[in-house]
Amino acid sequence: MKTQDIIDLRKYKSEKNVSDFFLSRFSPRVFSSEEVPNSDLETILEAARFSPSSYNRQPWFFYVAKNGSSFFQKLSETLVEGNFWAKKAPVLILACYIEKDQYGKNEYAQYDLGQAVSGLVYQAQILGYYTHQMAGFDKEKAKTLVDKNHTPFVLIALGKIGDYEKADEEIVEMDKTPKERKNDWYQLI
Ligand SMILES: Cc1cc2nc3c(=O)[nH]c(=O)nc-3n(C[C@H](O)[C@H](O)[C@H](O)COP(=O)(O)O)c2cc1C
């Protein structure tokens, strides 16, 4: 299957006037090996930096590893089996939250990290990259790789979308199915 066919299949449909930008984002499992320049990575991380956070505590830290580095290798060894495809991504980002700072325990650390990741994801999309977030990795193992104040929470594969004509059939099958969205997610009062 051609990559463009996957992109077309995975584009979300909405009857509301939501921007195509949001409908076009999806989490692929096939990434190009094309290197991501540091300048683009810096721009992407800058979007996370300007994310809102409770009391502006900014309880996040990102370890950005390029494929080929020993840190990337170590991160890829933490992945659960089902996330094997992420080992081919050009970049893996380990997103950590900071649970305790000079003001004490931060009840909103995970929430704020999620918002920062959201900024990063959409800035990546603006630059033509795709992302795929993963909870499926060994967090205890990942903890041994980071500063003691950082709690690993999500791994993010990032890169240009890859060639689905050369991808495993199993992955193409998984990725060609549009993800359902529930219909009862808010109440307008
Ligand atoms: C916190 C989080 C953890 C996730 N963990 C995994 C994972 O371990 N493996 C995986 O293939 N996808 C994972 N995903 C991707 C979701 O399955 C995906 O976002 C969801 O099915 C909606 O699909 P879409 O992102 O393509 O719209 C995760 C997403 C988030 C936000």
mmCIF file of N, CA and C and ligand atoms in Angstrom, residues 10 12 25-29 80 82-83 85 131-137 153-155 179-181, ligand 1:
data_model
loop_
_atom_site.group_PDB
_atom_site.id
_atom_site.type_symbol
_atom_site.label_atom_id
_atom_site.label_comp_id
_atom_site.label_asym_id
_atom_site.label_seq_id
_atom_site.Cartn_x
_atom_site.Cartn_y
_atom_site.Cartn_z
ATOM 1 N N ARG A 10 -6.207 7.449 6.976
ATOM 2 C CA ARG A 10 -6.137 7.797 8.396
ATOM 3 C C ARG A 10 -6.611 9.214 8.708
ATOM 4 N N TYR A 12 -8.890 11.893 9.730
ATOM 5 C CA TYR A 12 -10.167 11.853 10.444
ATOM 6 C C TYR A 12 -11.217 12.690 9.721
ATOM 7 N N ARG A 25 -3.563 14.684 11.872
ATOM 8 C CA ARG A 25 -2.590 14.038 12.768
ATOM 9 C C ARG A 25 -2.992 12.598 13.044
ATOM 10 N N PHE A 26 -2.043 11.716 12.937
ATOM 11 C CA PHE A 26 -2.258 10.350 13.412
ATOM 12 C C PHE A 26 -0.905 9.776 13.792
ATOM 13 N N SER A 27 -0.937 8.626 14.448
ATOM 14 C CA SER A 27 0.294 8.045 14.989
ATOM 15 C C SER A 27 0.719 6.847 14.130
ATOM 16 N N PRO A 28 1.636 7.055 13.202
ATOM 17 C CA PRO A 28 2.049 5.945 12.323
ATOM 18 C C PRO A 28 3.076 5.031 12.994
ATOM 19 N N ARG A 29 3.216 3.846 12.418
ATOM 20 C CA ARG A 29 4.243 2.908 12.904
ATOM 21 C C ARG A 29 5.384 2.735 11.908
ATOM 22 N N VAL A 80 8.421 -2.351 24.909
ATOM 23 C CA VAL A 80 7.746 -3.654 24.941
ATOM 24 C C VAL A 80 7.758 -4.214 23.519
ATOM 25 N N GLY A 82 5.567 -5.249 21.440
ATOM 26 C CA GLY A 82 4.610 -4.718 20.459
ATOM 27 C C GLY A 82 5.032 -3.390 19.849
ATOM 28 N N ASN A 83 5.952 -2.710 20.490
ATOM 29 C CA ASN A 83 6.426 -1.416 19.969
ATOM 30 C C ASN A 83 7.755 -1.549 19.216
ATOM 31 N N TRP A 85 8.452 -1.631 16.160
ATOM 32 C CA TRP A 85 8.564 -0.760 14.989
ATOM 33 C C TRP A 85 9.268 0.567 15.328
ATOM 34 N N THR A 131 4.522 11.859 14.770
ATOM 35 C CA THR A 131 4.937 11.378 16.091
ATOM 36 C C THR A 131 4.063 10.189 16.478
ATOM 37 N N HIS A 132 4.601 9.344 17.325
ATOM 38 C CA HIS A 132 3.800 8.247 17.886
ATOM 39 C C HIS A 132 4.209 8.090 19.346
ATOM 40 N N GLN A 133 3.292 8.436 20.229
ATOM 41 C CA GLN A 133 3.568 8.340 21.667
ATOM 42 C C GLN A 133 3.380 6.903 22.135
ATOM 43 N N MET A 134 4.169 6.524 23.132
ATOM 44 C CA MET A 134 4.088 5.149 23.649
ATOM 45 C C MET A 134 4.215 5.116 25.170
ATOM 46 N N ALA A 135 3.271 4.386 25.777
ATOM 47 C CA ALA A 135 3.392 4.066 27.199
ATOM 48 C C ALA A 135 4.050 2.700 27.354
ATOM 49 N N GLY A 136 4.119 1.970 26.267
ATOM 50 C CA GLY A 136 4.634 0.600 26.285
ATOM 51 C C GLY A 136 6.150 0.529 26.296
ATOM 52 N N PHE A 137 6.705 0.815 27.452
ATOM 53 C CA PHE A 137 8.145 0.644 27.658
ATOM 54 C C PHE A 137 8.393 0.436 29.145
ATOM 55 N N PHE A 153 7.772 8.939 31.553
ATOM 56 C CA PHE A 153 6.325 8.724 31.477
ATOM 57 C C PHE A 153 5.869 8.270 30.101
ATOM 58 N N VAL A 154 6.476 8.846 29.068
ATOM 59 C CA VAL A 154 6.068 8.453 27.714
ATOM 60 C C VAL A 154 7.273 8.532 26.773
ATOM 61 N N LEU A 155 7.295 7.590 25.835
ATOM 62 C CA LEU A 155 8.336 7.617 24.802
ATOM 63 C C LEU A 155 7.656 8.081 23.513
ATOM 64 N N LYS A 179 -8.742 5.029 13.513
ATOM 65 C CA LYS A 179 -9.067 4.835 14.935
ATOM 66 C C LYS A 179 -10.419 5.474 15.237
ATOM 67 N N GLU A 180 -11.249 4.703 15.890
ATOM 68 C CA GLU A 180 -12.590 5.199 16.235
ATOM 69 C C GLU A 180 -12.488 6.304 17.298
ATOM 70 N N ARG A 181 -13.420 7.194 17.252
ATOM 71 C CA ARG A 181 -13.543 8.190 18.321
ATOM 72 C C ARG A 181 -14.926 8.040 18.953
HETATM 73 C C1 LIG B 1 0.027 8.230 26.550
HETATM 74 C C2 LIG B 1 -0.070 7.419 25.284
HETATM 75 C C3 LIG B 1 0.432 6.131 25.267
HETATM 76 C C4 LIG B 1 0.397 5.364 24.093
HETATM 77 N N1 LIG B 1 1.025 4.146 24.058
HETATM 78 C C5 LIG B 1 1.127 3.486 22.882
HETATM 79 C C6 LIG B 1 1.928 2.313 22.770
HETATM 80 O O1 LIG B 1 2.595 1.864 23.724
HETATM 81 N N2 LIG B 1 1.974 1.690 21.568
HETATM 82 C C7 LIG B 1 1.291 2.148 20.475
HETATM 83 O O2 LIG B 1 1.384 1.541 19.400
HETATM 84 N N3 LIG B 1 0.547 3.292 20.536
HETATM 85 C C8 LIG B 1 0.456 3.963 21.701
HETATM 86 N N4 LIG B 1 -0.241 5.151 21.767
HETATM 87 C C9 LIG B 1 -0.920 5.672 20.562
HETATM 88 C C10 LIG B 1 -2.430 5.550 20.686
HETATM 89 O O3 LIG B 1 -2.797 4.192 20.537
HETATM 90 C C11 LIG B 1 -3.083 6.440 19.626
HETATM 91 O O4 LIG B 1 -2.780 7.791 19.891
HETATM 92 C C12 LIG B 1 -4.607 6.266 19.589
HETATM 93 O O5 LIG B 1 -4.946 4.948 19.194
HETATM 94 C C13 LIG B 1 -5.280 7.245 18.605
HETATM 95 O O6 LIG B 1 -4.697 7.099 17.342
HETATM 96 P P1 LIG B 1 -4.043 8.340 16.585
HETATM 97 O O7 LIG B 1 -2.974 8.935 17.462
HETATM 98 O O8 LIG B 1 -3.466 7.730 15.322
HETATM 99 O O9 LIG B 1 -5.141 9.325 16.329
HETATM 100 C C14 LIG B 1 -0.225 5.908 22.925
HETATM 101 C C15 LIG B 1 -0.743 7.212 22.965
HETATM 102 C C16 LIG B 1 -0.659 7.966 24.120
HETATM 103 C C17 LIG B 1 -1.176 9.384 24.109
#
